[in-house]
Coordinates of C-alpha atoms in Angstrom, one line a residue:
M29 CA 9.2 -27.5 -13.2
S30 CA 11.1 -27.4 -9.9
T31 CA 10.1 -25.0 -7.2
K32 CA 13.8 -24.6 -6.3
E33 CA 14.7 -23.5 -9.9
S34 CA 15.8 -19.9 -10.2
K35 CA 17.0 -17.8 -13.1
S36 CA 18.2 -14.3 -13.8
L37 CA 15.9 -11.8 -15.5
Q38 CA 16.9 -8.4 -16.6
F39 CA 14.3 -5.7 -17.2
N40 CA 13.5 -2.1 -16.2
E41 CA 17.3 -1.7 -15.5
V42 CA 17.2 -4.2 -12.7
S43 CA 18.6 -7.7 -12.4
W44 CA 15.8 -9.9 -10.9
K45 CA 16.1 -13.4 -9.5
A46 CA 13.1 -15.4 -10.7
S47 CA 12.0 -18.6 -8.9
Y48 CA 8.8 -20.6 -8.5
L49 CA 6.5 -20.6 -5.5
G50 CA 4.3 -23.4 -6.5
E51 CA 2.8 -24.2 -9.9
Q52 CA 1.3 -20.9 -10.7
V53 CA 3.3 -18.3 -8.7
I54 CA 6.6 -16.8 -9.7
L55 CA 8.6 -14.7 -7.3
L56 CA 10.9 -11.9 -8.7
E57 CA 13.4 -10.7 -6.1
C58 CA 15.5 -7.5 -6.7
P59 CA 18.5 -6.1 -4.9
K60 CA 17.7 -4.6 -1.5
D61 CA 18.8 -1.1 -2.6
T62 CA 16.2 -1.0 -5.5
P63 CA 14.0 2.1 -5.2
I64 CA 10.4 1.3 -4.5
E65 CA 9.5 3.5 -7.5
I66 CA 11.3 1.0 -9.8
I67 CA 9.4 -1.9 -8.3
H68 CA 6.0 -0.1 -8.8
R69 CA 6.9 0.7 -12.5
S70 CA 8.0 -2.9 -13.0
V71 CA 4.6 -4.0 -11.8
R72 CA 3.0 -1.8 -14.5
I73 CA 5.2 -3.3 -17.2
I74 CA 4.3 -6.9 -16.1
E75 CA 0.6 -6.0 -16.1
A76 CA 0.9 -4.6 -19.6
E77 CA 2.9 -7.5 -21.0
L78 CA 1.0 -10.4 -19.4
Q79 CA -2.5 -9.0 -19.5
N80 CA -4.9 -11.9 -19.7
G81 CA -2.4 -14.4 -18.4
L82 CA -2.1 -12.6 -15.1
K83 CA -4.4 -13.5 -12.2
D84 CA -2.8 -11.3 -9.6
I85 CA 0.4 -9.4 -8.8
V86 CA 1.7 -8.6 -5.3
P87 CA 4.6 -6.2 -4.9
A88 CA 6.5 -5.8 -1.7
Y89 CA 9.6 -3.8 -0.6
H90 CA 12.1 -6.1 -2.5
S91 CA 10.0 -8.5 -4.6
I92 CA 7.1 -9.0 -6.9
A93 CA 4.9 -12.2 -6.7
I94 CA 3.2 -13.0 -10.0
F95 CA 0.2 -15.3 -10.0
G96 CA -0.8 -16.7 -13.4
E97 CA -0.3 -19.4 -16.0
C98 CA 3.1 -18.5 -17.2
S99 CA 6.7 -19.8 -16.7
I100 CA 10.0 -18.1 -16.0
E101 CA 10.8 -18.7 -19.7
D102 CA 7.7 -16.8 -20.6
L103 CA 8.7 -13.9 -18.4
Q104 CA 12.2 -13.9 -19.9
E105 CA 10.8 -13.7 -23.4
R106 CA 8.2 -11.0 -22.7
L107 CA 10.0 -8.8 -20.2
S108 CA 13.7 -8.9 -21.1
G109 CA 14.9 -5.5 -22.0
K110 CA 11.6 -3.8 -21.2
S111 CA 11.8 -0.4 -19.5
S112 CA 9.3 2.0 -17.9
K113 CA 7.2 4.2 -20.1
A114 CA 5.2 7.3 -19.2
T115 CA 2.0 5.6 -20.2
H116 CA 2.4 3.1 -17.3
E117 CA 2.4 6.0 -14.8
K118 CA -0.5 8.2 -15.9
Q119 CA -3.0 7.0 -13.4
F120 CA -0.6 7.5 -10.5
R121 CA 0.1 11.2 -11.1
K122 CA -2.9 12.5 -9.3
T123 CA -3.2 12.6 -5.5
I124 CA -6.4 11.3 -4.0
K125 CA -8.0 13.4 -1.3
L126 CA -9.5 11.5 1.7
P127 CA -11.6 12.8 4.5
I128 CA -10.4 12.0 8.0
C129 CA -12.1 12.4 11.4
Y130 CA -9.5 12.8 14.2
E131 CA -12.2 12.7 16.9
L132 CA -12.3 9.0 16.2
G133 CA -8.5 8.6 16.9
L134 CA -8.3 6.0 19.6
D135 CA -4.5 6.6 20.2
L136 CA -3.9 10.3 19.7
D137 CA -3.1 10.7 23.4
R138 CA -0.6 7.8 23.2
V139 CA 1.2 9.2 20.2
S140 CA 1.2 12.6 22.0
K141 CA 2.8 11.1 25.1
H142 CA 5.4 9.2 23.0
T143 CA 6.4 12.2 20.8
G144 CA 6.0 15.0 23.3
L145 CA 3.8 16.9 20.8
S146 CA 0.3 18.2 21.4
V147 CA -2.6 16.4 19.7
E148 CA -3.2 19.4 17.5
D149 CA 0.4 19.5 16.4
I150 CA 0.2 15.8 15.5
I151 CA -2.9 16.4 13.5
D152 CA -1.4 19.4 11.8
M153 CA 1.7 17.4 10.8
H154 CA -0.4 14.5 9.6
L155 CA -2.6 16.7 7.4
K156 CA 0.5 18.3 5.8
G157 CA 1.8 14.9 4.6
T158 CA 1.4 13.3 1.2
Y159 CA 1.3 9.5 1.5
R160 CA 2.1 6.9 -1.1
S161 CA 0.8 3.3 -1.1
V162 CA 3.9 1.2 -1.0
F163 CA 2.2 -2.2 -1.0
I164 CA -1.1 -3.9 -0.1
G165 CA -1.2 -6.6 2.5
F166 CA -2.5 -8.1 5.8
T167 CA -6.1 -7.9 4.7
P168 CA -7.5 -7.1 1.2
G169 CA -6.9 -3.5 0.4
F170 CA -4.9 -2.7 3.6
I171 CA -2.6 0.1 2.6
Y172 CA 1.0 0.3 3.8
A173 CA 2.3 3.8 3.0
D174 CA 5.4 5.9 3.4
G175 CA 5.5 9.7 3.7
L176 CA 4.9 9.9 7.5
N177 CA 6.6 12.8 9.2
P178 CA 9.2 11.1 11.4
Q179 CA 8.3 13.4 14.3
I180 CA 5.0 11.6 14.7
A181 CA 6.3 8.1 14.4
C182 CA 5.2 5.8 17.2
P183 CA 5.7 2.1 18.1
R184 CA 2.9 -0.4 17.7
L185 CA 0.6 -1.2 20.6
E186 CA 2.0 -3.7 23.1
N187 CA -1.4 -5.4 23.2
P188 CA -3.2 -5.4 19.8
R189 CA -6.9 -4.8 19.7
Q190 CA -9.2 -7.6 18.7
K191 CA -11.1 -5.3 16.3
I192 CA -10.2 -2.1 14.6
P193 CA -13.0 -0.4 12.6
N194 CA -12.7 -0.2 8.8
G195 CA -11.3 3.1 7.6
S196 CA -9.1 3.5 10.6
V197 CA -5.9 5.4 9.9
G198 CA -2.9 4.1 11.9
I199 CA 0.8 4.6 12.6
A200 CA 3.2 1.8 13.4
G201 CA 6.8 2.9 13.7
N202 CA 7.6 5.1 10.6
Q203 CA 4.9 3.5 8.6
T204 CA 1.3 4.6 8.2
G205 CA -1.7 2.7 6.9
I206 CA -5.4 2.5 6.4
Y207 CA -7.5 -0.5 7.7
S208 CA -9.6 -1.3 4.6
L209 CA -11.7 -3.8 6.6
A210 CA -12.6 -4.3 10.3
S211 CA -9.9 -6.6 11.7
P212 CA -7.6 -7.1 14.6
G213 CA -4.6 -4.7 14.7
G214 CA -1.9 -3.2 16.8
W215 CA -1.3 0.1 15.0
N216 CA -1.9 3.5 16.8
I217 CA -5.2 4.8 15.5
I218 CA -5.2 8.5 15.0
G219 CA -8.3 9.0 13.0
R220 CA -10.8 7.3 10.6
T221 CA -12.0 8.0 7.1
P222 CA -15.6 7.2 5.9
K223 CA -14.4 6.5 2.4
K224 CA -14.5 2.8 1.4
I225 CA -10.9 1.8 0.7
F226 CA -11.9 -1.7 -0.4
D227 CA -15.2 -2.7 -1.9
V228 CA -15.7 -5.9 -3.9
S229 CA -18.7 -4.3 -5.7
N230 CA -16.3 -1.8 -7.3
D231 CA -14.1 -2.3 -10.4
P232 CA -11.3 -2.2 -9.4
P233 CA -12.2 -3.1 -5.8
M234 CA -9.3 -1.0 -4.3
L235 CA -9.7 2.8 -4.2
I236 CA -5.9 3.2 -3.8
D237 CA -3.5 0.9 -5.6
V238 CA 0.3 0.5 -5.1
G239 CA 2.2 3.6 -6.2
M240 CA -0.8 5.9 -5.8
S241 CA -0.6 9.0 -3.5
Y242 CA -3.2 10.4 -1.1
K243 CA -3.7 13.3 1.3
F244 CA -6.2 13.9 4.0
F245 CA -8.6 16.7 4.8
R246 CA -10.2 17.1 8.2
I247 CA -13.9 16.5 8.9
T248 CA -15.9 16.5 12.1
K249 CA -17.6 13.5 13.8
E250 CA -20.9 14.8 12.6
E251 CA -19.7 15.1 9.0
F252 CA -18.2 11.5 9.3
E253 CA -21.6 10.1 10.5
A254 CA -23.4 12.0 7.7
W255 CA -20.9 10.7 5.1
E256 CA -21.4 7.1 6.2
K257 CA -25.2 7.4 5.5

């Protein structure tokens, strides 16, 4: 097997370029104009077809990394001609409701100054949004999501913080995300949720997987502290 080897793979109405990234990782790359919904549905097909042979799968904006004991030839045999089915999407039809405390928003004033909107207008726009997890990265369970109202988009901090509390909800450009774990970060923190987004004691450990949607409802700081207990 050569890590430089690449082959074409056709499934889910997309022509993928398949290549090796080491002995147990295969990278599938799709055309840049492929809708993210197609990538997410393709992930479900791969999960259904590979099952026990799959160790992990990592989608991004234009690719899918497959970790497991399989070859490109295996993928060609199992995936060629496969297309999305409704059964692959059932668990992603519901929208998860998450509590958020805006009193813990470290950068609401910064976003207000950048956008020219009042803090309450920013909160109102944020609460009206429905967000979709596009991919997971940076730290385990960190959610990169779309659906942000462009009126409250805001550039990253010039000087990232050394530690962001877990559950922090941030904005970076036109993306929004949730810090699943305490970590360094440069996103504008507009609030915090007490819900655990990533917990290794749960099965699955991630509350929100790629392709899943979520909305927020507002809670007070007192309610946040009570929720944490």
